[in-house]
């Protein structure tokens, strides 16, 4: 008689929590994303520049073709970020919408709406800047025969003209984006695919962006963007005050070096240094915009805001937020839960590139100038 023994207890092994990885079967269809973004950017900026020739300030109407190419190129990263946001939102709401390529009217309409929003904001910023320049020109007429009532009437007429330009331009941009997105969809055979479909090749390892990798990439990019903007304004500041030019050269080198240290070494020292090289110039910038720097050719004068200084300040603020988030997660580790997914990391990197490009447009460099060099960066 055989005895039936009790089954041996299963060996309980500690559960190993693996970090979540990004699904490699869904990668970005960059050709489609870049094609949509570039088509909308260059088409929308055509109307922005065209309306400027009709209702804009005379200082900005000398070379429309160059303005169109420059502004379209500088705004291209913003359109790319917008398309990537649509891709992520649609894929999360309708998991098969972005990858299967089936006709999705809702996806196309959302792309049209987001692209139109970017274009209208660009048109509004251009119209507002033109209005400010035109008001300055009207101020010079006060020394002639035009009296107060005449100036008020001219200011009102100028404002109405800019509002009409904004309204007409918004309608034209919306109609143009409808045509552009429909045209791109038709070129793709009616299959608007923002994700690549399929499965990885044999032996292909699915990989994702984990907390450390995503945060490192975004932090380093923010530091590099700030360094680029500071380097771009060196000629402008050096011509006003050589000490300021030397300061911006040193600041750009320090921020670029810190970005390299974050990538190659990481750790608390490099991340803390990143916070310092961002917080110090940001504090100096706030001081110069509220109280005024007590030394230099314009000692004590409060400087005005500009595109480049706001862009650099945004990048430095993003650096401080990232370092703060990193410090908080060191104290409260979340095993297997990445802070930055690949989707978020991609959008963040493109958004930082967009901010840097817009900042370069206000840095005063002749070949990238969007605002006649009125902006100054933090410091």
Short mmCIF file of C-alpha atoms in Angstrom, two decimals:
data_model
loop_
_atom_site.label_atom_id
_atom_site.label_comp_id
_atom_site.label_asym_id
_atom_site.label_seq_id
_atom_site.Cartn_x
_atom_site.Cartn_y
_atom_site.Cartn_z
CA UNK A 1 0.00 0.00 0.00
CA UNK A 2 1.49 3.18 -1.11
CA UNK A 3 1.14 6.14 1.09
CA UNK A 4 0.13 9.37 -0.40
CA UNK A 5 2.40 11.94 1.03
CA UNK A 6 1.52 15.54 1.51
CA UNK A 7 2.67 17.75 -1.32
CA UNK A 8 5.77 19.65 -0.53
CA UNK A 9 5.09 23.27 0.15
CA UNK A 10 5.90 25.55 -2.72
CA UNK A 11 8.97 27.57 -2.34
CA UNK A 12 7.94 31.13 -1.77
CA UNK A 13 10.25 33.45 -3.56
CA UNK A 14 10.29 37.14 -2.98
CA UNK A 15 8.55 39.01 -5.75
CA UNK A 16 10.86 41.10 -7.77
CA UNK A 17 9.20 44.26 -8.92
CA UNK A 18 10.47 45.04 -12.37
CA UNK A 19 10.38 48.57 -13.68
CA UNK A 20 7.67 49.18 -16.18
CA UNK A 21 8.88 49.43 -19.71
CA UNK A 22 7.45 51.13 -22.70
CA UNK A 23 5.59 48.91 -25.15
CA UNK A 24 8.01 48.65 -28.05
CA UNK A 25 5.25 47.61 -30.48
CA UNK A 26 4.12 51.21 -30.54
CA UNK A 27 6.76 53.61 -31.63
CA UNK A 28 6.31 57.11 -32.96
CA UNK A 29 5.64 57.36 -36.70
CA UNK A 30 8.07 60.23 -37.04
CA UNK A 31 7.59 60.68 -40.77
CA UNK A 32 3.88 61.30 -40.27
CA UNK A 33 4.36 63.43 -37.14
CA UNK A 34 7.03 65.63 -38.72
CA UNK A 35 5.11 65.84 -41.98
CA UNK A 36 1.96 67.05 -40.25
CA UNK A 37 3.86 69.49 -38.04
CA UNK A 38 5.93 70.96 -40.88
CA UNK A 39 2.93 71.27 -43.20
CA UNK A 40 0.85 73.12 -40.62
CA UNK A 41 3.77 75.28 -39.45
CA UNK A 42 4.74 76.55 -42.89
CA UNK A 43 1.12 76.93 -44.03
CA UNK A 44 0.03 78.83 -40.90
CA UNK A 45 3.05 81.12 -40.88
CA UNK A 46 2.32 82.01 -44.50
CA UNK A 47 -0.88 83.71 -43.33
CA UNK A 48 0.83 85.30 -40.33
CA UNK A 49 3.48 86.91 -42.53
CA UNK A 50 0.97 87.82 -45.26
CA UNK A 51 -1.33 89.62 -42.85
CA UNK A 52 1.67 91.41 -41.38
CA UNK A 53 2.33 92.90 -44.80
CA UNK A 54 -1.18 94.37 -44.73
CA UNK A 55 -1.70 95.40 -41.11
CA UNK A 56 1.70 95.07 -39.42
CA UNK A 57 4.34 97.57 -38.44
CA UNK A 58 6.43 98.86 -41.31
CA UNK A 59 9.68 97.75 -39.61
CA UNK A 60 8.66 94.11 -40.03
CA UNK A 61 7.60 94.11 -43.67
CA UNK A 62 10.91 94.42 -45.51
CA UNK A 63 11.65 90.74 -46.28
CA UNK A 64 8.50 88.57 -46.08
CA UNK A 65 10.00 85.41 -47.58
CA UNK A 66 12.88 85.31 -45.11
CA UNK A 67 10.48 86.06 -42.26
CA UNK A 68 8.22 83.21 -43.36
CA UNK A 69 11.05 80.66 -43.52
CA UNK A 70 12.57 81.81 -40.22
CA UNK A 71 9.35 81.91 -38.22
CA UNK A 72 8.08 78.62 -39.64
CA UNK A 73 11.35 76.91 -38.74
CA UNK A 74 11.47 78.36 -35.22
CA UNK A 75 7.86 77.33 -34.56
CA UNK A 76 8.26 73.83 -36.01
CA UNK A 77 9.22 72.23 -32.64
CA UNK A 78 6.06 73.71 -31.10
CA UNK A 79 3.92 72.05 -33.77
CA UNK A 80 5.78 68.77 -33.29
CA UNK A 81 5.08 68.88 -29.55
CA UNK A 82 1.40 69.57 -30.28
CA UNK A 83 1.13 66.58 -32.63
CA UNK A 84 2.87 64.34 -30.07
CA UNK A 85 0.38 65.44 -27.42
CA UNK A 86 -2.51 64.52 -29.72
CA UNK A 87 -0.88 61.14 -30.34
CA UNK A 88 -0.61 60.36 -26.63
CA UNK A 89 -4.12 61.55 -25.74
CA UNK A 90 -5.79 59.69 -28.60
CA UNK A 91 -3.86 56.48 -27.91
CA UNK A 92 -4.88 56.51 -24.27
CA UNK A 93 -8.52 57.26 -24.99
CA UNK A 94 -8.79 54.92 -27.99
CA UNK A 95 -5.93 52.39 -27.70
CA UNK A 96 -6.07 51.34 -31.37
CA UNK A 97 -6.63 54.77 -32.87
CA UNK A 98 -3.03 55.88 -33.24
CA UNK A 99 -1.48 52.62 -34.40
CA UNK A 100 -3.95 50.78 -36.61
CA UNK A 101 -4.12 53.56 -39.18
CA UNK A 102 -7.86 53.27 -39.74
CA UNK A 103 -9.64 56.47 -40.70
CA UNK A 104 -10.22 58.43 -37.52
CA UNK A 105 -12.13 61.63 -38.14
CA UNK A 106 -11.86 62.61 -34.48
CA UNK A 107 -8.05 62.33 -34.54
CA UNK A 108 -7.85 64.47 -37.66
CA UNK A 109 -10.15 67.10 -36.18
CA UNK A 110 -8.15 67.20 -32.94
CA UNK A 111 -4.97 67.69 -34.97
CA UNK A 112 -6.64 70.53 -36.85
CA UNK A 113 -7.78 72.12 -33.59
CA UNK A 114 -4.41 71.88 -31.87
CA UNK A 115 -2.53 73.14 -34.93
CA UNK A 116 -4.98 76.01 -35.28
CA UNK A 117 -4.50 76.93 -31.62
CA UNK A 118 -0.73 77.15 -32.09
CA UNK A 119 -1.12 79.19 -35.27
CA UNK A 120 -3.64 81.60 -33.75
CA UNK A 121 -1.42 82.14 -30.71
CA UNK A 122 1.50 82.92 -33.00
CA UNK A 123 -0.69 85.32 -34.98
CA UNK A 124 -1.92 86.98 -31.78
CA UNK A 125 1.65 87.44 -30.51
CA UNK A 126 2.71 88.92 -33.84
CA UNK A 127 -0.30 91.27 -33.93
CA UNK A 128 0.32 92.42 -30.37
CA UNK A 129 3.96 93.14 -31.13
CA UNK A 130 2.99 95.03 -34.28
CA UNK A 131 0.48 97.05 -32.27
CA UNK A 132 3.15 98.04 -29.75
CA UNK A 133 5.48 99.16 -32.53
CA UNK A 134 2.71 101.12 -34.21
CA UNK A 135 1.83 102.86 -30.94
CA UNK A 136 5.46 103.93 -30.64
CA UNK A 137 5.31 105.43 -34.12
CA UNK A 138 2.05 107.19 -33.28
CA UNK A 139 3.69 108.72 -30.23
CA UNK A 140 6.10 110.61 -32.47
CA UNK A 141 3.19 112.29 -34.25
CA UNK A 142 2.23 114.11 -31.04
CA UNK A 143 4.95 116.63 -31.84
CA UNK A 144 3.20 117.62 -35.07
CA UNK A 145 -0.29 118.78 -35.87
CA UNK A 146 -2.02 115.71 -34.38
CA UNK A 147 -3.55 116.54 -30.97
CA UNK A 148 -4.90 114.28 -28.23
CA UNK A 149 -8.23 113.48 -29.91
CA UNK A 150 -6.43 112.70 -33.14
CA UNK A 151 -4.03 110.32 -31.39
CA UNK A 152 -6.87 108.53 -29.61
CA UNK A 153 -8.65 108.03 -32.91
CA UNK A 154 -5.51 106.66 -34.54
CA UNK A 155 -4.85 104.29 -31.64
CA UNK A 156 -8.43 103.01 -31.83
CA UNK A 157 -8.21 102.53 -35.59
CA UNK A 158 -4.91 100.68 -35.20
CA UNK A 159 -6.35 98.38 -32.54
CA UNK A 160 -9.43 97.65 -34.66
CA UNK A 161 -7.23 96.87 -37.65
CA UNK A 162 -5.17 94.39 -35.63
CA UNK A 163 -8.32 92.74 -34.25
CA UNK A 164 -9.73 92.37 -37.75
CA UNK A 165 -6.42 90.91 -38.88
CA UNK A 166 -6.52 88.45 -35.98
CA UNK A 167 -10.08 87.38 -36.74
CA UNK A 168 -9.50 86.95 -40.46
CA UNK A 169 -6.19 85.19 -39.87
CA UNK A 170 -7.76 82.76 -37.39
CA UNK A 171 -10.38 81.75 -39.95
CA UNK A 172 -7.75 81.36 -42.67
CA UNK A 173 -5.51 79.27 -40.40
CA UNK A 174 -8.41 76.99 -39.45
CA UNK A 175 -9.41 76.46 -43.08
CA UNK A 176 -5.80 75.90 -44.10
CA UNK A 177 -5.20 73.30 -41.39
CA UNK A 178 -8.35 71.44 -42.46
CA UNK A 179 -6.95 71.26 -45.98
CA UNK A 180 -3.43 70.37 -44.82
CA UNK A 181 -4.48 67.54 -42.48
CA UNK A 182 -6.90 66.21 -45.08
CA UNK A 183 -4.18 66.37 -47.73
CA UNK A 184 -1.65 64.51 -45.56
CA UNK A 185 -4.29 61.90 -44.71
CA UNK A 186 -5.03 61.44 -48.40
CA UNK A 187 -1.32 61.01 -49.17
CA UNK A 188 -1.25 58.27 -46.53
CA UNK A 189 -4.12 56.46 -48.21
CA UNK A 190 -6.67 57.60 -45.67
CA UNK A 191 -4.78 55.95 -42.81
CA UNK A 192 -3.65 58.61 -40.35
CA UNK A 193 -1.17 56.60 -38.31
CA UNK A 194 0.78 58.41 -35.58
CA UNK A 195 2.29 55.18 -34.20
CA UNK A 196 4.18 52.46 -35.94
CA UNK A 197 2.37 49.16 -35.71
CA UNK A 198 3.87 45.71 -35.58
CA UNK A 199 6.01 43.65 -33.26
CA UNK A 200 9.70 43.85 -32.48
CA UNK A 201 12.14 41.71 -34.43
CA UNK A 202 13.39 38.47 -32.81
CA UNK A 203 15.94 39.28 -30.19
CA UNK A 204 14.81 42.90 -29.97
CA UNK A 205 14.65 43.94 -26.35
CA UNK A 206 11.77 46.11 -25.28
CA UNK A 207 13.20 49.08 -23.50
CA UNK A 208 11.70 52.08 -21.87
CA UNK A 209 12.64 55.32 -20.23
CA UNK A 210 12.80 54.83 -16.50
CA UNK A 211 12.84 57.40 -13.77
CA UNK A 212 16.57 58.03 -13.92
CA UNK A 213 16.96 57.97 -17.70
CA UNK A 214 13.98 60.19 -18.48
CA UNK A 215 14.77 62.71 -15.78
CA UNK A 216 18.42 62.85 -16.79
CA UNK A 217 17.57 63.47 -20.45
CA UNK A 218 15.08 66.22 -19.67
CA UNK A 219 17.32 67.89 -17.08
CA UNK A 220 20.33 67.89 -19.38
CA UNK A 221 18.24 69.27 -22.24
CA UNK A 222 16.92 72.11 -20.08
CA UNK A 223 20.46 73.03 -19.04
CA UNK A 224 21.72 72.91 -22.63
CA UNK A 225 18.80 75.06 -23.79
CA UNK A 226 19.54 77.68 -21.15
CA UNK A 227 23.24 77.61 -22.06
CA UNK A 228 22.42 78.11 -25.75
CA UNK A 229 20.23 81.12 -24.98
CA UNK A 230 22.86 82.67 -22.74
CA UNK A 231 25.50 82.19 -25.41
CA UNK A 232 23.20 83.72 -28.03
CA UNK A 233 22.91 87.03 -26.16
CA UNK A 234 26.63 87.43 -25.49
CA UNK A 235 27.19 89.83 -28.46
CA UNK A 236 24.27 92.03 -27.43
CA UNK A 237 25.32 92.26 -23.78
CA UNK A 238 29.05 92.56 -24.53
CA UNK A 239 28.40 95.60 -26.72
CA UNK A 240 26.57 97.28 -23.82
CA UNK A 241 28.89 96.20 -20.99
CA UNK A 242 31.91 93.87 -21.42
CA UNK A 243 31.50 92.59 -17.86
CA UNK A 244 27.98 91.39 -18.67
CA UNK A 245 29.25 89.68 -21.82
CA UNK A 246 31.92 87.84 -19.83
CA UNK A 247 29.32 86.82 -17.26
CA UNK A 248 27.08 85.26 -19.90
CA UNK A 249 30.02 83.43 -21.49
CA UNK A 250 30.94 81.95 -18.11
CA UNK A 251 27.32 81.11 -17.31
CA UNK A 252 26.80 79.33 -20.63
CA UNK A 253 29.97 77.28 -20.13
CA UNK A 254 29.03 76.34 -16.56
CA UNK A 255 25.51 75.26 -17.53
CA UNK A 256 26.77 73.23 -20.49
CA UNK A 257 29.39 71.58 -18.30
CA UNK A 258 26.80 70.77 -15.66
CA UNK A 259 24.60 69.15 -18.31
CA UNK A 260 27.53 66.94 -19.33
CA UNK A 261 28.15 66.01 -15.69
CA UNK A 262 24.49 65.09 -15.21
CA UNK A 263 24.61 62.77 -18.22
CA UNK A 264 27.96 61.11 -17.53
CA UNK A 265 28.02 60.97 -13.74
CA UNK A 266 24.61 61.72 -12.26
CA UNK A 267 24.17 61.52 -8.53
CA UNK A 268 23.38 64.12 -5.88
CA UNK A 269 26.39 66.34 -6.59
CA UNK A 270 25.62 66.97 -10.26
CA UNK A 271 21.89 67.38 -9.68
CA UNK A 272 22.50 69.84 -6.85
CA UNK A 273 24.92 71.74 -9.06
CA UNK A 274 22.24 71.87 -11.75
CA UNK A 275 19.88 73.50 -9.28
CA UNK A 276 22.49 76.06 -8.26
CA UNK A 277 23.48 77.09 -11.79
CA UNK A 278 19.79 77.61 -12.53
CA UNK A 279 18.66 79.26 -9.31
CA UNK A 280 21.44 81.88 -9.20
CA UNK A 281 20.86 83.41 -12.68
CA UNK A 282 17.11 83.15 -12.16
CA UNK A 283 17.40 85.15 -8.93
CA UNK A 284 19.61 87.75 -10.64
CA UNK A 285 17.08 88.02 -13.46
CA UNK A 286 14.21 88.61 -11.00
CA UNK A 287 16.35 91.24 -9.29
CA UNK A 288 17.05 93.04 -12.59
CA UNK A 289 13.34 93.03 -13.52
CA UNK A 290 12.04 94.25 -10.17
CA UNK A 291 14.73 96.42 -8.52
CA UNK A 292 17.50 96.85 -11.07
CA UNK A 293 21.16 95.84 -11.07
CA UNK A 294 23.12 98.37 -8.95
CA UNK A 295 26.11 98.43 -11.31
CA UNK A 296 26.76 98.81 -15.00
CA UNK A 297 25.88 101.50 -17.56
CA UNK A 298 22.19 101.46 -16.54
CA UNK A 299 22.68 101.01 -12.80
CA UNK A 300 19.42 100.84 -10.87
CA UNK A 301 17.25 100.77 -14.01
CA UNK A 302 14.55 98.10 -14.13
CA UNK A 303 14.86 96.11 -17.35
CA UNK A 304 11.83 95.13 -19.40
CA UNK A 305 10.71 91.60 -20.16
CA UNK A 306 11.57 89.97 -23.47
CA UNK A 307 11.09 86.70 -25.31
CA UNK A 308 14.61 85.40 -24.71
CA UNK A 309 14.70 86.12 -20.98
CA UNK A 310 11.29 84.49 -20.45
CA UNK A 311 12.41 81.43 -22.40
CA UNK A 312 15.65 81.08 -20.45
CA UNK A 313 13.83 81.66 -17.18
CA UNK A 314 11.32 78.94 -18.09
CA UNK A 315 14.12 76.47 -18.80
CA UNK A 316 15.83 77.27 -15.51
CA UNK A 317 12.54 76.97 -13.64
CA UNK A 318 11.98 73.58 -15.29
CA UNK A 319 15.42 72.54 -14.06
CA UNK A 320 14.52 73.47 -10.48
CA UNK A 321 11.23 71.56 -10.72
CA UNK A 322 13.03 68.46 -12.02
CA UNK A 323 15.65 68.61 -9.27
CA UNK A 324 12.93 69.10 -6.66
CA UNK A 325 11.02 66.10 -8.01
CA UNK A 326 14.21 64.04 -8.02
CA UNK A 327 14.93 64.97 -4.39
CA UNK A 328 11.38 64.13 -3.34
CA UNK A 329 11.48 60.71 -5.01
CA UNK A 330 14.80 59.95 -3.35
CA UNK A 331 13.09 60.38 -0.02
CA UNK A 332 9.95 58.52 -1.16
CA UNK A 333 11.10 55.85 -3.63
CA UNK A 334 8.40 54.34 -5.82
CA UNK A 335 9.59 50.88 -6.89
CA UNK A 336 8.59 49.98 -10.40
CA UNK A 337 6.77 53.23 -11.07
CA UNK A 338 8.68 55.54 -13.38
CA UNK A 339 8.23 59.27 -13.02
CA UNK A 340 8.74 59.93 -16.74
CA UNK A 341 7.41 57.49 -19.31
CA UNK A 342 8.77 57.51 -22.82
CA UNK A 343 5.75 59.46 -24.05
CA UNK A 344 6.18 62.16 -21.40
CA UNK A 345 9.92 62.29 -21.99
CA UNK A 346 9.53 62.75 -25.74
CA UNK A 347 6.99 65.53 -25.31
CA UNK A 348 9.13 67.21 -22.64
CA UNK A 349 12.25 67.11 -24.83
CA UNK A 350 10.45 68.54 -27.85
CA UNK A 351 8.79 71.19 -25.65
CA UNK A 352 12.19 72.25 -24.31
CA UNK A 353 13.46 72.46 -27.88
CA UNK A 354 10.44 74.62 -28.76
CA UNK A 355 11.11 76.99 -25.85
CA UNK A 356 14.77 77.23 -26.84
CA UNK A 357 13.86 77.97 -30.47
CA UNK A 358 11.44 80.72 -29.46
CA UNK A 359 14.06 82.16 -27.13
CA UNK A 360 16.59 82.26 -29.96
CA UNK A 361 14.04 84.21 -31.96
CA UNK A 362 14.15 86.93 -29.32
CA UNK A 363 17.88 86.82 -28.62
CA UNK A 364 18.82 89.63 -31.00
CA UNK A 365 20.73 87.49 -33.49
CA UNK A 366 20.10 89.00 -36.91
CA UNK A 367 19.51 85.69 -38.70
CA UNK A 368 17.05 84.46 -36.05
CA UNK A 369 15.45 87.73 -34.99
CA UNK A 370 11.69 87.68 -34.39
CA UNK A 371 11.31 90.80 -32.23
CA UNK A 372 14.07 93.15 -33.38
CA UNK A 373 16.28 92.04 -30.49
CA UNK A 374 14.24 93.48 -27.63
CA UNK A 375 14.67 90.54 -25.30
CA UNK A 376 17.33 89.80 -22.71
CA UNK A 377 17.90 86.56 -20.92
CA UNK A 378 18.18 86.01 -17.18
CA UNK A 379 21.23 87.44 -15.55
#
